[in-house]
């Protein structure tokens, strides 16, 4: 997630492309061979790189899928950078859905997200993607509200923004997980169904705790 307006260097783009190739290969092997039967060496061979190269980019075989699990979050963060001041969060995402700008979730990716519910190592990677996104969301919401974004302080405004960012982060995760599980038998499910899950999650988040 590069800072707003900052274009990645050619080297960074090449690294990102290779990481994505590795992630796609890992998903293919995890879904065909199974996670336990897939090794890092298998993934490297599938991509056509050395195992040493693969381990330079990812610490474990399960972490190889991180770029794919983070893709939806990257999209959400990019959209939030263009959130108009006069629109509520739900209205902004509803407009994004109407414009057909939601990311496409291939069946293999939805299967991967479902696997995070039963595979602890994959679950850790999925949660890591959201943990990595949290400080970026804090900064975006802090800029929007005019509050400080230093999460190391005990300032009440900073705490409030951090809680809001964590709530948004959790809503995005819950929406995608709900979509993946609810439509496991519907490979044709697309933007409309994903938009409904997203709106339901954001509605619950913006309504606050009912207790």
mmCIF file of C-alpha atoms in Angstrom, residues 16-208:
data_model
loop_
_atom_site.group_PDB
_atom_site.id
_atom_site.type_symbol
_atom_site.label_atom_id
_atom_site.label_comp_id
_atom_site.label_asym_id
_atom_site.label_seq_id
_atom_site.Cartn_x
_atom_site.Cartn_y
_atom_site.Cartn_z
ATOM 1 C CA UNK A 16 5.151 -7.110 -6.660
ATOM 2 C CA UNK A 17 4.554 -8.963 -9.934
ATOM 3 C CA UNK A 18 6.732 -11.869 -8.812
ATOM 4 C CA UNK A 19 5.029 -11.995 -5.416
ATOM 5 C CA UNK A 20 1.655 -12.123 -7.164
ATOM 6 C CA UNK A 21 2.843 -14.948 -9.443
ATOM 7 C CA UNK A 22 3.994 -16.869 -6.385
ATOM 8 C CA UNK A 23 0.680 -16.231 -4.638
ATOM 9 C CA UNK A 24 -1.348 -17.481 -7.615
ATOM 10 C CA UNK A 25 0.817 -20.596 -7.857
ATOM 11 C CA UNK A 26 0.396 -21.255 -4.138
ATOM 12 C CA UNK A 27 -3.384 -21.025 -4.391
ATOM 13 C CA UNK A 28 -3.448 -23.407 -7.341
ATOM 14 C CA UNK A 29 -1.350 -25.965 -5.481
ATOM 15 C CA UNK A 30 -3.161 -25.546 -2.166
ATOM 16 C CA UNK A 31 -6.510 -26.201 -3.867
ATOM 17 C CA UNK A 32 -5.320 -29.136 -5.999
ATOM 18 C CA UNK A 33 -2.741 -30.853 -3.775
ATOM 19 C CA UNK A 34 -3.855 -29.628 -0.387
ATOM 20 C CA UNK A 35 -1.866 -27.414 1.934
ATOM 21 C CA UNK A 36 -0.139 -30.209 3.846
ATOM 22 C CA UNK A 37 1.040 -31.890 0.630
ATOM 23 C CA UNK A 38 2.386 -28.643 -0.866
ATOM 24 C CA UNK A 39 5.908 -27.475 -0.075
ATOM 25 C CA UNK A 40 7.648 -24.206 -0.731
ATOM 26 C CA UNK A 41 9.772 -26.033 -3.291
ATOM 27 C CA UNK A 42 6.611 -27.114 -5.146
ATOM 28 C CA UNK A 43 5.442 -23.505 -5.302
ATOM 29 C CA UNK A 44 8.838 -22.293 -6.504
ATOM 30 C CA UNK A 45 8.897 -24.936 -9.251
ATOM 31 C CA UNK A 46 5.392 -23.935 -10.340
ATOM 32 C CA UNK A 47 6.546 -20.332 -10.791
ATOM 33 C CA UNK A 48 9.937 -21.219 -12.262
ATOM 34 C CA UNK A 49 12.098 -19.656 -9.566
ATOM 35 C CA UNK A 50 14.482 -21.133 -7.030
ATOM 36 C CA UNK A 51 13.339 -22.026 -3.533
ATOM 37 C CA UNK A 52 15.894 -19.507 -2.273
ATOM 38 C CA UNK A 53 14.136 -16.758 -4.244
ATOM 39 C CA UNK A 54 10.764 -17.782 -2.882
ATOM 40 C CA UNK A 55 11.984 -17.750 0.725
ATOM 41 C CA UNK A 56 13.499 -14.322 0.144
ATOM 42 C CA UNK A 57 9.985 -13.016 -0.476
ATOM 43 C CA UNK A 58 7.949 -15.123 1.954
ATOM 44 C CA UNK A 59 8.869 -16.688 5.329
ATOM 45 C CA UNK A 60 6.464 -19.644 5.068
ATOM 46 C CA UNK A 61 4.565 -21.477 2.351
ATOM 47 C CA UNK A 62 1.244 -20.235 3.742
ATOM 48 C CA UNK A 63 2.411 -16.615 3.672
ATOM 49 C CA UNK A 64 2.856 -16.922 -0.096
ATOM 50 C CA UNK A 65 -0.858 -16.147 -0.510
ATOM 51 C CA UNK A 66 -0.636 -12.800 1.325
ATOM 52 C CA UNK A 67 -0.693 -10.642 -1.859
ATOM 53 C CA UNK A 68 -4.013 -12.199 -2.890
ATOM 54 C CA UNK A 69 -5.546 -11.948 0.557
ATOM 55 C CA UNK A 70 -4.464 -8.301 0.780
ATOM 56 C CA UNK A 71 -5.744 -7.339 -2.687
ATOM 57 C CA UNK A 72 -9.271 -6.492 -1.556
ATOM 58 C CA UNK A 73 -7.930 -4.373 1.288
ATOM 59 C CA UNK A 74 -5.580 -2.575 -1.073
ATOM 60 C CA UNK A 75 -8.593 -1.763 -3.247
ATOM 61 C CA UNK A 76 -10.604 -0.472 -0.275
ATOM 62 C CA UNK A 77 -7.721 1.705 0.916
ATOM 63 C CA UNK A 78 -7.230 3.145 -2.563
ATOM 64 C CA UNK A 79 -10.941 3.984 -2.821
ATOM 65 C CA UNK A 80 -10.949 5.586 0.636
ATOM 66 C CA UNK A 81 -8.231 7.974 -0.501
ATOM 67 C CA UNK A 82 -10.891 9.422 -2.840
ATOM 68 C CA UNK A 83 -13.732 9.524 -0.296
ATOM 69 C CA UNK A 84 -15.591 12.869 -0.768
ATOM 70 C CA UNK A 85 -16.118 14.929 2.358
ATOM 71 C CA UNK A 86 -19.861 15.237 1.715
ATOM 72 C CA UNK A 87 -20.587 11.486 1.572
ATOM 73 C CA UNK A 88 -21.088 9.094 4.455
ATOM 74 C CA UNK A 89 -19.042 5.908 4.483
ATOM 75 C CA UNK A 90 -22.004 3.715 3.505
ATOM 76 C CA UNK A 91 -23.083 6.082 0.734
ATOM 77 C CA UNK A 92 -19.538 6.214 -0.604
ATOM 78 C CA UNK A 93 -19.229 2.435 -0.820
ATOM 79 C CA UNK A 94 -22.757 2.192 -2.248
ATOM 80 C CA UNK A 95 -21.692 4.603 -4.989
ATOM 81 C CA UNK A 96 -18.557 2.524 -5.585
ATOM 82 C CA UNK A 97 -20.749 -0.573 -5.946
ATOM 83 C CA UNK A 98 -23.138 1.171 -8.337
ATOM 84 C CA UNK A 99 -20.230 2.227 -10.519
ATOM 85 C CA UNK A 100 -19.145 -1.411 -10.805
ATOM 86 C CA UNK A 101 -15.738 -0.745 -9.260
ATOM 87 C CA UNK A 102 -15.671 -3.623 -6.785
ATOM 88 C CA UNK A 103 -12.737 -6.021 -7.146
ATOM 89 C CA UNK A 104 -13.444 -9.379 -8.743
ATOM 90 C CA UNK A 105 -13.010 -12.369 -6.453
ATOM 91 C CA UNK A 106 -12.117 -15.429 -8.499
ATOM 92 C CA UNK A 107 -13.551 -18.743 -7.217
ATOM 93 C CA UNK A 108 -10.046 -19.829 -6.166
ATOM 94 C CA UNK A 109 -9.653 -16.717 -4.007
ATOM 95 C CA UNK A 110 -13.025 -17.265 -2.349
ATOM 96 C CA UNK A 111 -12.015 -20.859 -1.691
ATOM 97 C CA UNK A 112 -8.793 -19.565 -0.144
ATOM 98 C CA UNK A 113 -10.744 -17.212 2.125
ATOM 99 C CA UNK A 114 -12.966 -20.103 3.186
ATOM 100 C CA UNK A 115 -9.861 -22.156 3.971
ATOM 101 C CA UNK A 116 -8.731 -19.464 6.416
ATOM 102 C CA UNK A 117 -11.560 -20.627 8.678
ATOM 103 C CA UNK A 118 -10.129 -24.139 9.019
ATOM 104 C CA UNK A 119 -6.384 -23.717 8.443
ATOM 105 C CA UNK A 120 -4.725 -21.866 11.365
ATOM 106 C CA UNK A 121 -1.615 -20.933 9.358
ATOM 107 C CA UNK A 122 -3.732 -19.411 6.594
ATOM 108 C CA UNK A 123 -5.893 -17.682 9.194
ATOM 109 C CA UNK A 124 -2.780 -16.033 10.575
ATOM 110 C CA UNK A 125 -1.890 -14.731 7.099
ATOM 111 C CA UNK A 126 -5.434 -13.411 6.575
ATOM 112 C CA UNK A 127 -5.340 -11.588 9.903
ATOM 113 C CA UNK A 128 -1.852 -10.294 9.119
ATOM 114 C CA UNK A 129 -3.198 -8.679 5.949
ATOM 115 C CA UNK A 130 -5.763 -6.801 8.035
ATOM 116 C CA UNK A 131 -3.227 -5.970 10.733
ATOM 117 C CA UNK A 132 -0.950 -4.473 8.056
ATOM 118 C CA UNK A 133 -3.862 -2.384 6.756
ATOM 119 C CA UNK A 134 -4.836 -0.948 10.141
ATOM 120 C CA UNK A 135 -2.203 1.838 10.422
ATOM 121 C CA UNK A 136 -2.986 2.913 6.848
ATOM 122 C CA UNK A 137 -6.689 3.146 7.681
ATOM 123 C CA UNK A 138 -5.854 5.053 10.877
ATOM 124 C CA UNK A 139 -3.891 7.603 8.871
ATOM 125 C CA UNK A 140 -6.670 8.020 6.291
ATOM 126 C CA UNK A 141 -9.389 8.496 8.910
ATOM 127 C CA UNK A 142 -7.172 10.811 10.957
ATOM 128 C CA UNK A 143 -6.576 13.003 7.919
ATOM 129 C CA UNK A 144 -10.305 13.090 7.239
ATOM 130 C CA UNK A 145 -11.198 14.008 10.828
ATOM 131 C CA UNK A 146 -8.258 16.299 11.482
ATOM 132 C CA UNK A 147 -7.132 14.168 14.429
ATOM 133 C CA UNK A 148 -3.576 13.058 15.017
ATOM 134 C CA UNK A 149 -2.518 9.707 13.573
ATOM 135 C CA UNK A 150 0.206 8.853 16.083
ATOM 136 C CA UNK A 151 -1.018 5.539 17.457
ATOM 137 C CA UNK A 152 1.741 5.633 20.064
ATOM 138 C CA UNK A 153 0.044 8.422 22.054
ATOM 139 C CA UNK A 154 -2.754 8.143 24.585
ATOM 140 C CA UNK A 155 -4.645 11.080 23.093
ATOM 141 C CA UNK A 156 -8.427 10.511 23.135
ATOM 142 C CA UNK A 157 -8.832 11.698 19.542
ATOM 143 C CA UNK A 158 -6.148 9.290 18.384
ATOM 144 C CA UNK A 159 -7.769 6.446 20.296
ATOM 145 C CA UNK A 160 -11.158 7.256 18.772
ATOM 146 C CA UNK A 161 -9.733 7.252 15.246
ATOM 147 C CA UNK A 162 -7.912 3.989 15.911
ATOM 148 C CA UNK A 163 -11.116 2.361 17.146
ATOM 149 C CA UNK A 164 -12.990 3.640 14.078
ATOM 150 C CA UNK A 165 -10.262 2.283 11.795
ATOM 151 C CA UNK A 166 -10.309 -1.091 13.566
ATOM 152 C CA UNK A 167 -14.107 -1.193 13.251
ATOM 153 C CA UNK A 168 -13.940 -0.452 9.531
ATOM 154 C CA UNK A 169 -11.168 -3.005 9.114
ATOM 155 C CA UNK A 170 -13.238 -5.661 10.888
ATOM 156 C CA UNK A 171 -16.337 -4.816 8.852
ATOM 157 C CA UNK A 172 -14.450 -5.243 5.580
ATOM 158 C CA UNK A 173 -13.080 -8.605 6.726
ATOM 159 C CA UNK A 174 -16.469 -9.824 7.956
ATOM 160 C CA UNK A 175 -18.146 -8.778 4.699
ATOM 161 C CA UNK A 176 -15.712 -10.699 2.513
ATOM 162 C CA UNK A 177 -15.817 -13.757 4.771
ATOM 163 C CA UNK A 178 -19.614 -13.696 4.751
ATOM 164 C CA UNK A 179 -19.658 -13.415 0.953
ATOM 165 C CA UNK A 180 -17.175 -16.281 0.561
ATOM 166 C CA UNK A 181 -19.118 -18.635 2.847
ATOM 167 C CA UNK A 182 -22.643 -17.589 1.922
ATOM 168 C CA UNK A 183 -22.074 -18.129 -1.785
ATOM 169 C CA UNK A 184 -19.758 -21.143 -1.628
ATOM 170 C CA UNK A 185 -22.137 -22.998 -3.947
ATOM 171 C CA UNK A 186 -22.774 -20.002 -6.178
ATOM 172 C CA UNK A 187 -19.769 -19.458 -8.468
ATOM 173 C CA UNK A 188 -21.904 -16.962 -10.392
ATOM 174 C CA UNK A 189 -22.308 -14.689 -7.352
ATOM 175 C CA UNK A 190 -20.807 -11.314 -8.204
ATOM 176 C CA UNK A 191 -20.962 -7.606 -7.465
ATOM 177 C CA UNK A 192 -24.583 -7.468 -6.288
ATOM 178 C CA UNK A 193 -24.123 -10.128 -3.626
ATOM 179 C CA UNK A 194 -20.755 -8.728 -2.513
ATOM 180 C CA UNK A 195 -22.237 -5.227 -2.314
ATOM 181 C CA UNK A 196 -25.077 -6.518 -0.108
ATOM 182 C CA UNK A 197 -22.601 -8.171 2.292
ATOM 183 C CA UNK A 198 -20.478 -5.026 2.372
ATOM 184 C CA UNK A 199 -23.451 -2.768 3.047
ATOM 185 C CA UNK A 200 -24.740 -5.034 5.836
ATOM 186 C CA UNK A 201 -21.322 -5.072 7.506
ATOM 187 C CA UNK A 202 -20.857 -1.303 7.224
ATOM 188 C CA UNK A 203 -24.374 -0.712 8.519
ATOM 189 C CA UNK A 204 -23.613 -2.799 11.596
ATOM 190 C CA UNK A 205 -20.291 -0.962 12.065
ATOM 191 C CA UNK A 206 -21.749 2.546 11.730
ATOM 192 C CA UNK A 207 -24.706 1.802 13.999
ATOM 193 C CA UNK A 208 -22.313 1.123 16.868
#
